[in-house]
Coordinates of C-alpha atoms and ligand atoms in Angstrom, one line a residue:
M1 CA 24.1 -21.1 12.7
E2 CA 25.8 -17.9 11.9
L3 CA 23.5 -15.0 11.7
L4 CA 24.8 -12.2 9.6
F5 CA 22.2 -9.7 10.3
K6 CA 21.9 -7.3 13.2
G7 CA 18.4 -6.4 14.3
G8 CA 17.0 -2.9 14.3
D9 CA 16.9 -1.0 17.6
A10 CA 13.4 -1.8 18.9
S11 CA 13.5 1.1 21.3
L12 CA 13.4 3.5 18.3
L13 CA 9.9 2.3 17.5
P14 CA 7.1 4.6 18.7
L15 CA 4.3 2.2 19.3
S16 CA 1.5 4.5 20.0
T17 CA -0.1 7.1 17.8
S18 CA 1.9 10.2 18.0
M19 CA -0.4 12.5 16.0
R20 CA -2.6 14.7 18.2
H21 CA -6.3 14.7 17.5
E22 CA -6.4 18.3 16.3
D23 CA -3.7 17.5 13.7
T24 CA -5.6 14.6 12.5
S25 CA -8.8 16.5 12.3
S26 CA -7.3 19.4 10.4
S27 CA -5.7 17.0 7.9
F28 CA -9.1 15.4 7.1
R29 CA -10.6 18.8 6.6
A30 CA -7.7 19.8 4.3
R31 CA -8.2 16.7 2.2
Q32 CA -11.9 17.5 1.9
D33 CA -11.0 21.1 0.8
R34 CA -8.6 19.8 -1.8
L35 CA -11.3 17.5 -3.1
R36 CA -13.9 20.2 -3.2
A37 CA -11.5 22.4 -5.2
L38 CA -11.2 19.6 -7.7
M39 CA -14.9 19.0 -7.8
E40 CA -15.4 22.7 -8.6
T41 CA -12.9 22.5 -11.4
H42 CA -14.7 19.5 -12.8
R43 CA -18.1 21.1 -12.2
L44 CA -19.3 18.3 -9.8
P45 CA -21.6 19.7 -7.2
L46 CA -22.0 16.4 -5.3
L47 CA -19.8 13.4 -5.0
L48 CA -20.9 10.0 -3.7
V49 CA -18.0 8.1 -2.2
T50 CA -18.5 4.4 -1.9
H51 CA -14.9 3.1 -1.9
L52 CA -14.3 2.6 1.9
V53 CA -10.6 3.4 1.7
N54 CA -11.6 6.8 0.2
V55 CA -14.2 7.3 2.9
R56 CA -11.5 6.7 5.5
Y57 CA -9.0 9.0 3.7
L58 CA -11.5 11.9 3.6
T59 CA -13.1 11.5 7.0
G60 CA -11.1 9.3 9.3
F61 CA -14.0 6.8 9.7
T62 CA -12.5 3.3 9.8
G63 CA -15.7 1.1 9.8
S64 CA -16.3 -1.7 7.4
A65 CA -19.5 0.0 5.9
G66 CA -20.2 3.6 5.2
I67 CA -21.2 5.9 2.3
L68 CA -20.1 9.5 2.1
L69 CA -21.8 12.3 0.1
L70 CA -19.7 15.4 -0.2
G71 CA -21.2 18.7 -1.2
P72 CA -19.7 22.1 -1.8
R73 CA -19.7 23.0 1.9
E74 CA -21.1 20.0 3.8
G75 CA -20.8 16.3 3.9
W76 CA -23.0 13.4 5.1
L77 CA -21.9 9.9 6.1
W78 CA -24.4 7.1 6.2
V79 CA -23.7 4.2 8.5
D80 CA -25.7 1.3 9.9
P81 CA -26.4 1.1 13.7
R82 CA -23.2 -0.9 14.4
Y83 CA -21.2 2.2 13.5
T84 CA -23.2 5.1 14.7
L85 CA -21.1 5.7 17.8
Q86 CA -17.8 5.0 16.1
A87 CA -18.6 7.3 13.2
G88 CA -19.7 10.0 15.7
E89 CA -16.2 9.8 17.3
Q90 CA -14.1 9.4 14.2
A91 CA -15.6 11.1 11.2
V92 CA -14.4 14.7 10.7
G93 CA -16.4 17.4 8.9
V94 CA -19.5 15.4 8.1
E95 CA -23.0 14.8 9.6
V96 CA -23.4 11.2 10.5
I97 CA -26.7 9.6 9.5
E98 CA -27.8 6.3 11.0
E99 CA -29.6 4.1 8.5
K100 CA -31.2 0.9 9.6
K101 CA -32.4 -0.4 6.3
G102 CA -29.3 -0.3 4.2
I103 CA -26.9 2.6 3.7
L104 CA -27.0 2.6 -0.1
P105 CA -30.8 2.9 -0.3
G106 CA -30.7 5.3 2.6
A107 CA -28.3 7.6 0.8
A108 CA -30.3 7.2 -2.4
K109 CA -33.6 8.2 -0.8
W110 CA -32.0 11.2 0.7
L111 CA -30.5 12.2 -2.7
G112 CA -33.9 11.8 -4.3
K113 CA -35.5 14.2 -1.9
S114 CA -32.6 16.7 -1.9
G115 CA -33.5 18.5 -5.2
A116 CA -30.0 17.8 -6.6
R117 CA -29.8 17.5 -10.4
E118 CA -26.5 15.8 -10.7
V119 CA -24.3 13.6 -8.6
A120 CA -20.9 12.2 -9.4
F121 CA -20.1 8.7 -8.2
E122 CA -17.1 6.3 -8.1
A123 CA -18.0 4.1 -11.2
S124 CA -15.1 1.7 -10.6
N125 CA -16.3 0.9 -7.2
L126 CA -20.0 0.1 -7.7
T127 CA -21.3 -3.1 -9.3
C128 CA -23.8 -2.8 -12.1
E129 CA -26.4 -4.2 -9.7
Q130 CA -25.6 -1.6 -7.0
F131 CA -25.7 1.2 -9.5
D132 CA -29.1 0.1 -10.8
R133 CA -30.4 -0.1 -7.3
L134 CA -29.1 3.4 -6.5
R135 CA -30.6 4.9 -9.6
E136 CA -33.9 3.2 -9.0
K137 CA -34.1 4.4 -5.3
V138 CA -33.1 7.9 -6.2
G139 CA -35.8 8.1 -8.8
G140 CA -36.5 11.5 -10.5
E141 CA -34.3 13.2 -12.9
I142 CA -30.9 13.1 -11.2
Q143 CA -28.0 12.7 -13.6
F144 CA -25.2 10.3 -12.5
K145 CA -21.8 11.2 -13.7
P146 CA -18.6 9.1 -13.2
A147 CA -16.2 11.0 -11.0
G148 CA -13.1 9.3 -12.5
D149 CA -10.3 8.8 -10.0
L150 CA -10.3 12.2 -8.3
I151 CA -9.7 10.8 -4.8
E152 CA -7.1 8.3 -5.9
E153 CA -5.2 11.1 -7.6
L154 CA -5.3 13.1 -4.4
R155 CA -4.0 10.1 -2.4
V156 CA -0.8 10.0 -4.6
V157 CA 0.7 12.8 -2.6
K158 CA 0.8 12.1 1.1
D159 CA 0.5 14.7 3.8
R160 CA 2.7 15.0 6.9
G161 CA 0.6 12.6 9.1
E162 CA 0.5 10.0 6.3
I163 CA 4.2 10.1 5.8
E164 CA 4.8 9.8 9.6
A165 CA 2.5 6.7 9.6
M166 CA 4.4 5.2 6.7
R167 CA 7.8 5.8 8.2
R168 CA 6.6 3.9 11.3
A169 CA 5.1 1.1 9.2
G170 CA 8.4 0.8 7.2
K171 CA 10.6 0.8 10.3
L172 CA 8.4 -1.7 12.1
T173 CA 8.5 -4.0 9.1
A174 CA 12.3 -3.9 9.0
V175 CA 12.6 -4.6 12.7
V176 CA 10.2 -7.5 12.5
F177 CA 12.2 -9.0 9.7
A178 CA 15.4 -8.7 11.8
E179 CA 13.7 -10.4 14.7
V180 CA 12.5 -13.3 12.6
L181 CA 15.8 -14.0 10.8
P182 CA 17.3 -16.0 13.7
H183 CA 14.4 -18.5 13.2
V184 CA 15.3 -18.9 9.5
R185 CA 17.0 -22.3 9.2
P186 CA 16.6 -25.6 7.5
G187 CA 13.6 -27.6 8.7
V188 CA 11.4 -24.6 9.5
E189 CA 8.2 -24.4 7.5
E190 CA 7.3 -21.4 5.3
N191 CA 4.0 -21.2 7.2
E192 CA 5.7 -21.0 10.6
L193 CA 7.9 -18.1 9.5
A194 CA 4.9 -16.2 7.9
A195 CA 2.9 -16.7 11.1
E196 CA 5.9 -15.5 13.2
I197 CA 6.2 -12.4 11.1
E198 CA 2.6 -11.5 11.4
F199 CA 2.5 -12.2 15.1
K200 CA 5.5 -9.9 15.7
M201 CA 3.9 -7.2 13.6
R202 CA 0.9 -7.1 15.9
T203 CA 2.9 -7.4 19.1
R204 CA 5.1 -4.5 18.0
G205 CA 2.1 -2.3 17.5
A206 CA 1.0 -2.8 13.9
E207 CA -2.7 -3.2 13.1
G208 CA -1.7 -6.3 11.2
A209 CA -0.1 -7.3 7.9
A210 CA -0.9 -5.2 4.9
F211 CA -1.1 -8.4 2.8
G212 CA -0.6 -12.1 3.2
T213 CA 3.1 -12.4 4.1
I214 CA 5.0 -14.3 1.4
V215 CA 7.7 -16.8 2.4
A216 CA 8.8 -18.8 -0.7
S217 CA 11.7 -21.1 -0.5
G218 CA 13.7 -23.0 -3.2
A219 CA 11.9 -23.6 -6.5
R220 CA 8.7 -22.0 -5.1
G221 CA 10.5 -18.7 -5.1
A222 CA 10.1 -18.6 -8.9
F223 CA 6.5 -17.7 -8.5
P224 CA 6.6 -14.0 -7.6
H225 CA 3.4 -14.2 -5.6
A226 CA 3.8 -17.6 -4.0
R227 CA 1.7 -18.2 -0.8
P228 CA 3.6 -19.7 2.1
S229 CA 3.1 -23.5 2.4
S230 CA 3.9 -26.3 4.7
K231 CA 7.2 -26.8 2.8
A232 CA 10.2 -26.9 5.1
L233 CA 13.2 -24.8 4.2
Q234 CA 16.3 -26.7 3.1
Q235 CA 20.0 -26.1 3.1
G236 CA 21.2 -24.7 -0.2
E237 CA 17.9 -22.8 -1.0
L238 CA 17.0 -19.2 -1.7
V239 CA 14.2 -17.9 0.4
I240 CA 12.1 -14.9 -0.5
F241 CA 10.3 -12.9 2.3
D242 CA 7.8 -10.3 1.2
L243 CA 6.2 -8.5 4.1
G244 CA 4.6 -5.3 5.2
A245 CA 3.0 -3.9 8.4
I246 CA 0.0 -1.6 8.6
V247 CA 0.4 1.4 11.0
D248 CA -2.5 3.8 11.4
G249 CA -4.0 2.4 8.3
Y250 CA -0.9 2.8 6.2
A251 CA 1.0 0.0 4.6
A252 CA 4.7 -0.8 4.1
D253 CA 5.9 -3.3 1.5
M254 CA 9.4 -4.9 1.7
T255 CA 11.1 -7.9 0.2
R256 CA 14.4 -9.5 1.2
T257 CA 15.9 -12.7 -0.1
V258 CA 18.3 -14.9 1.9
Y259 CA 20.3 -18.0 1.1
L260 CA 20.7 -21.0 3.5
G261 CA 24.3 -22.2 3.3
Q262 CA 27.1 -21.0 1.1
P263 CA 25.9 -19.8 -2.3
N264 CA 27.9 -20.7 -5.3
R265 CA 29.3 -18.0 -7.7
R266 CA 26.3 -18.0 -9.9
V267 CA 23.8 -17.3 -7.1
Q268 CA 26.2 -14.7 -5.6
S269 CA 26.3 -12.8 -8.9
L270 CA 22.6 -13.1 -9.4
Y271 CA 22.0 -11.6 -6.0
A272 CA 24.6 -8.8 -6.6
A273 CA 22.9 -8.0 -9.9
V274 CA 19.4 -7.7 -8.3
V275 CA 20.8 -5.5 -5.5
K276 CA 22.5 -3.3 -8.0
A277 CA 19.3 -3.0 -10.1
Q278 CA 17.3 -2.2 -7.0
E279 CA 19.7 0.4 -5.6
G280 CA 20.3 1.9 -9.0
A281 CA 16.5 2.4 -9.5
V282 CA 16.1 3.8 -5.9
R283 CA 18.8 6.4 -6.6
E284 CA 16.8 7.6 -9.6
V285 CA 13.7 8.3 -7.5
Q286 CA 12.9 12.0 -7.5
D287 CA 10.1 14.3 -8.6
T288 CA 11.5 15.2 -12.0
V289 CA 11.5 11.6 -13.2
T290 CA 8.7 9.5 -14.8
A291 CA 7.6 6.2 -13.4
G292 CA 8.7 4.6 -16.7
E293 CA 12.2 5.9 -16.3
I294 CA 12.5 4.3 -12.9
D295 CA 11.4 1.0 -14.4
S296 CA 13.9 1.2 -17.2
A297 CA 16.7 2.1 -14.8
A298 CA 16.2 -1.3 -13.1
R299 CA 15.9 -3.1 -16.4
R300 CA 19.0 -1.4 -17.9
I301 CA 21.1 -2.7 -15.0
L302 CA 19.7 -6.2 -15.1
A303 CA 20.3 -6.2 -18.9
R304 CA 24.0 -5.6 -18.2
Y305 CA 24.0 -9.0 -16.5
R306 CA 21.9 -10.5 -19.3
L307 CA 19.0 -11.0 -16.8
S308 CA 16.3 -8.9 -18.3
R309 CA 14.2 -11.8 -19.5
F310 CA 14.1 -13.2 -15.9
F311 CA 12.5 -10.0 -14.6
T312 CA 8.9 -10.6 -15.3
H313 CA 6.9 -7.9 -13.6
S314 CA 7.0 -4.1 -13.2
T315 CA 9.5 -2.4 -11.0
G316 CA 7.1 -1.1 -8.4
H317 CA 3.9 0.6 -7.4
G318 CA 2.5 3.3 -5.2
V319 CA 1.7 2.4 -1.5
G320 CA -0.4 4.1 1.1
L321 CA -3.8 3.2 2.6
E322 CA -3.7 0.3 0.0
V323 CA -0.7 -1.8 -0.9
H324 CA -1.1 -1.2 -4.6
E325 CA -1.9 2.4 -5.5
R326 CA -0.9 4.8 -8.1
P327 CA 1.5 5.3 -9.8
R328 CA 2.5 2.0 -11.4
L329 CA 6.3 1.9 -12.1
G330 CA 6.2 0.0 -15.3
K331 CA 7.4 0.1 -18.9
G332 CA 6.5 3.3 -20.7
E333 CA 4.6 4.9 -17.8
T334 CA 4.7 8.6 -18.4
T335 CA 3.4 9.9 -15.1
C336 CA 6.0 12.0 -13.3
L337 CA 6.8 11.0 -9.7
R338 CA 5.6 13.7 -7.3
S339 CA 7.2 14.8 -4.1
G340 CA 5.3 13.2 -1.2
S341 CA 4.5 10.1 -3.1
V342 CA 5.5 6.7 -1.7
V343 CA 6.4 4.0 -4.1
T344 CA 8.1 0.5 -4.0
I345 CA 11.2 -0.4 -6.0
E346 CA 11.2 -4.2 -6.4
P347 CA 13.1 -5.8 -9.2
G348 CA 13.6 -9.5 -9.1
V349 CA 14.8 -12.5 -11.2
Y350 CA 12.9 -15.8 -11.3
M351 CA 14.3 -19.0 -12.6
K352 CA 12.7 -22.4 -12.9
G353 CA 14.2 -24.8 -10.5
L354 CA 16.6 -22.3 -8.8
G355 CA 13.8 -20.1 -7.4
G356 CA 13.7 -16.3 -7.1
I357 CA 15.6 -13.3 -5.9
R358 CA 13.7 -10.1 -5.2
I359 CA 14.7 -7.0 -3.2
E360 CA 12.0 -4.4 -2.4
D361 CA 11.9 -1.2 -0.5
T362 CA 9.2 1.3 0.2
V363 CA 10.6 4.7 -0.8
L364 CA 9.4 8.3 -0.2
V365 CA 9.8 10.7 -3.0
C366 CA 11.4 13.9 -1.6
P367 CA 12.5 17.1 -3.4
Q368 CA 16.2 16.2 -2.6
G369 CA 15.8 12.5 -3.7
P370 CA 14.7 9.2 -2.2
E371 CA 14.1 8.3 1.4
V372 CA 14.0 4.6 2.0
L373 CA 11.3 3.8 4.6
T374 CA 12.1 0.1 5.0
P375 CA 15.7 0.2 6.4
A376 CA 16.6 -3.5 6.5
P377 CA 20.1 -4.4 5.3
K378 CA 20.6 -6.3 2.0
D379 CA 24.2 -7.2 2.3
Y380 CA 23.8 -9.7 5.1
W381 CA 21.9 -12.4 3.2
V382 CA 23.8 -15.5 3.7
I383 CA 22.6 -17.7 6.6
G384 CA 24.8 -20.7 7.3
Ligands
LIG1 ZN1 6.0 -6.7 -1.6
LIG2 ZN1 5.2 -4.5 -3.8

């Protein structure tokens, strides 16, 4: 088998956390300050944060259960006894309160006694049942006000530490792909390759995979979100790999497509068209452009090859602590990209029978243009 792909330089990967503790701690305080400024603008004296990713973003606490209440000058974090020690070590700028009988009722009771008149909450993150329970436990006359997506909006622009983590996640993802490519050959199961990718992510220092790795070969590649199966790869097939590592909580998201054997002209020109659309859209990425303009850049290029109708999803999405964040890079989206945002650019074409071709990179929006965070080559795609 001829392998037309040179692996990344593994020695370039810093595997341990490079941020010093004081840096980390000051960035959590800075995030809380930015949120408090927004709360003041929206006249929200208290904000109850139940979305765990947002709790982590604001305090650094990484446990699987915790509720944060942020006030104008102070903050409280309710955790159950499993997390008292961990929260004490991790959580910045808040008082940790251990609650043995449920953190939501605990926070509610505390609120009820606090004398507060109004509290904002993350409406999109509480079920009706949780909200009813919260209101009932709080009792009294407290007004609940939906906070909208204040924190999600803050998360759109990444700070220095976040960008550093995302650079490492992107690089690690590209290196892992390079290391797995020599195993890509007819007879190997999709499942085996997905497992190998996730194993290598961990051994290279990632916390894990940001999402279930996609390996979709042949006709299965026509489903953009196919799950890997026990199907074995065959000569003469396209294979889509969609993978992303998590480093320090931050995700990368990258897709590459390869062909086993010698592709015919049709497949070659399809691949070239997708690469052109992807690179053309990446070049457009800067902070003066709207998300919708990036999407139409990719579509315009595919249209030149009469492929628009085979591109069935949006061009990309924001990435960060979650794989799918704001902004959405889709048709007609009017939000302007902002410097410090991280987005994916991932056009693809999907055809019944033939399968799919998708190319995706995670890209940082910089004042001077795009910085691609997932540096795996696209021109070496023929394995045979
Ligand atoms: Zn992806
Ligand atoms: Zn994606």
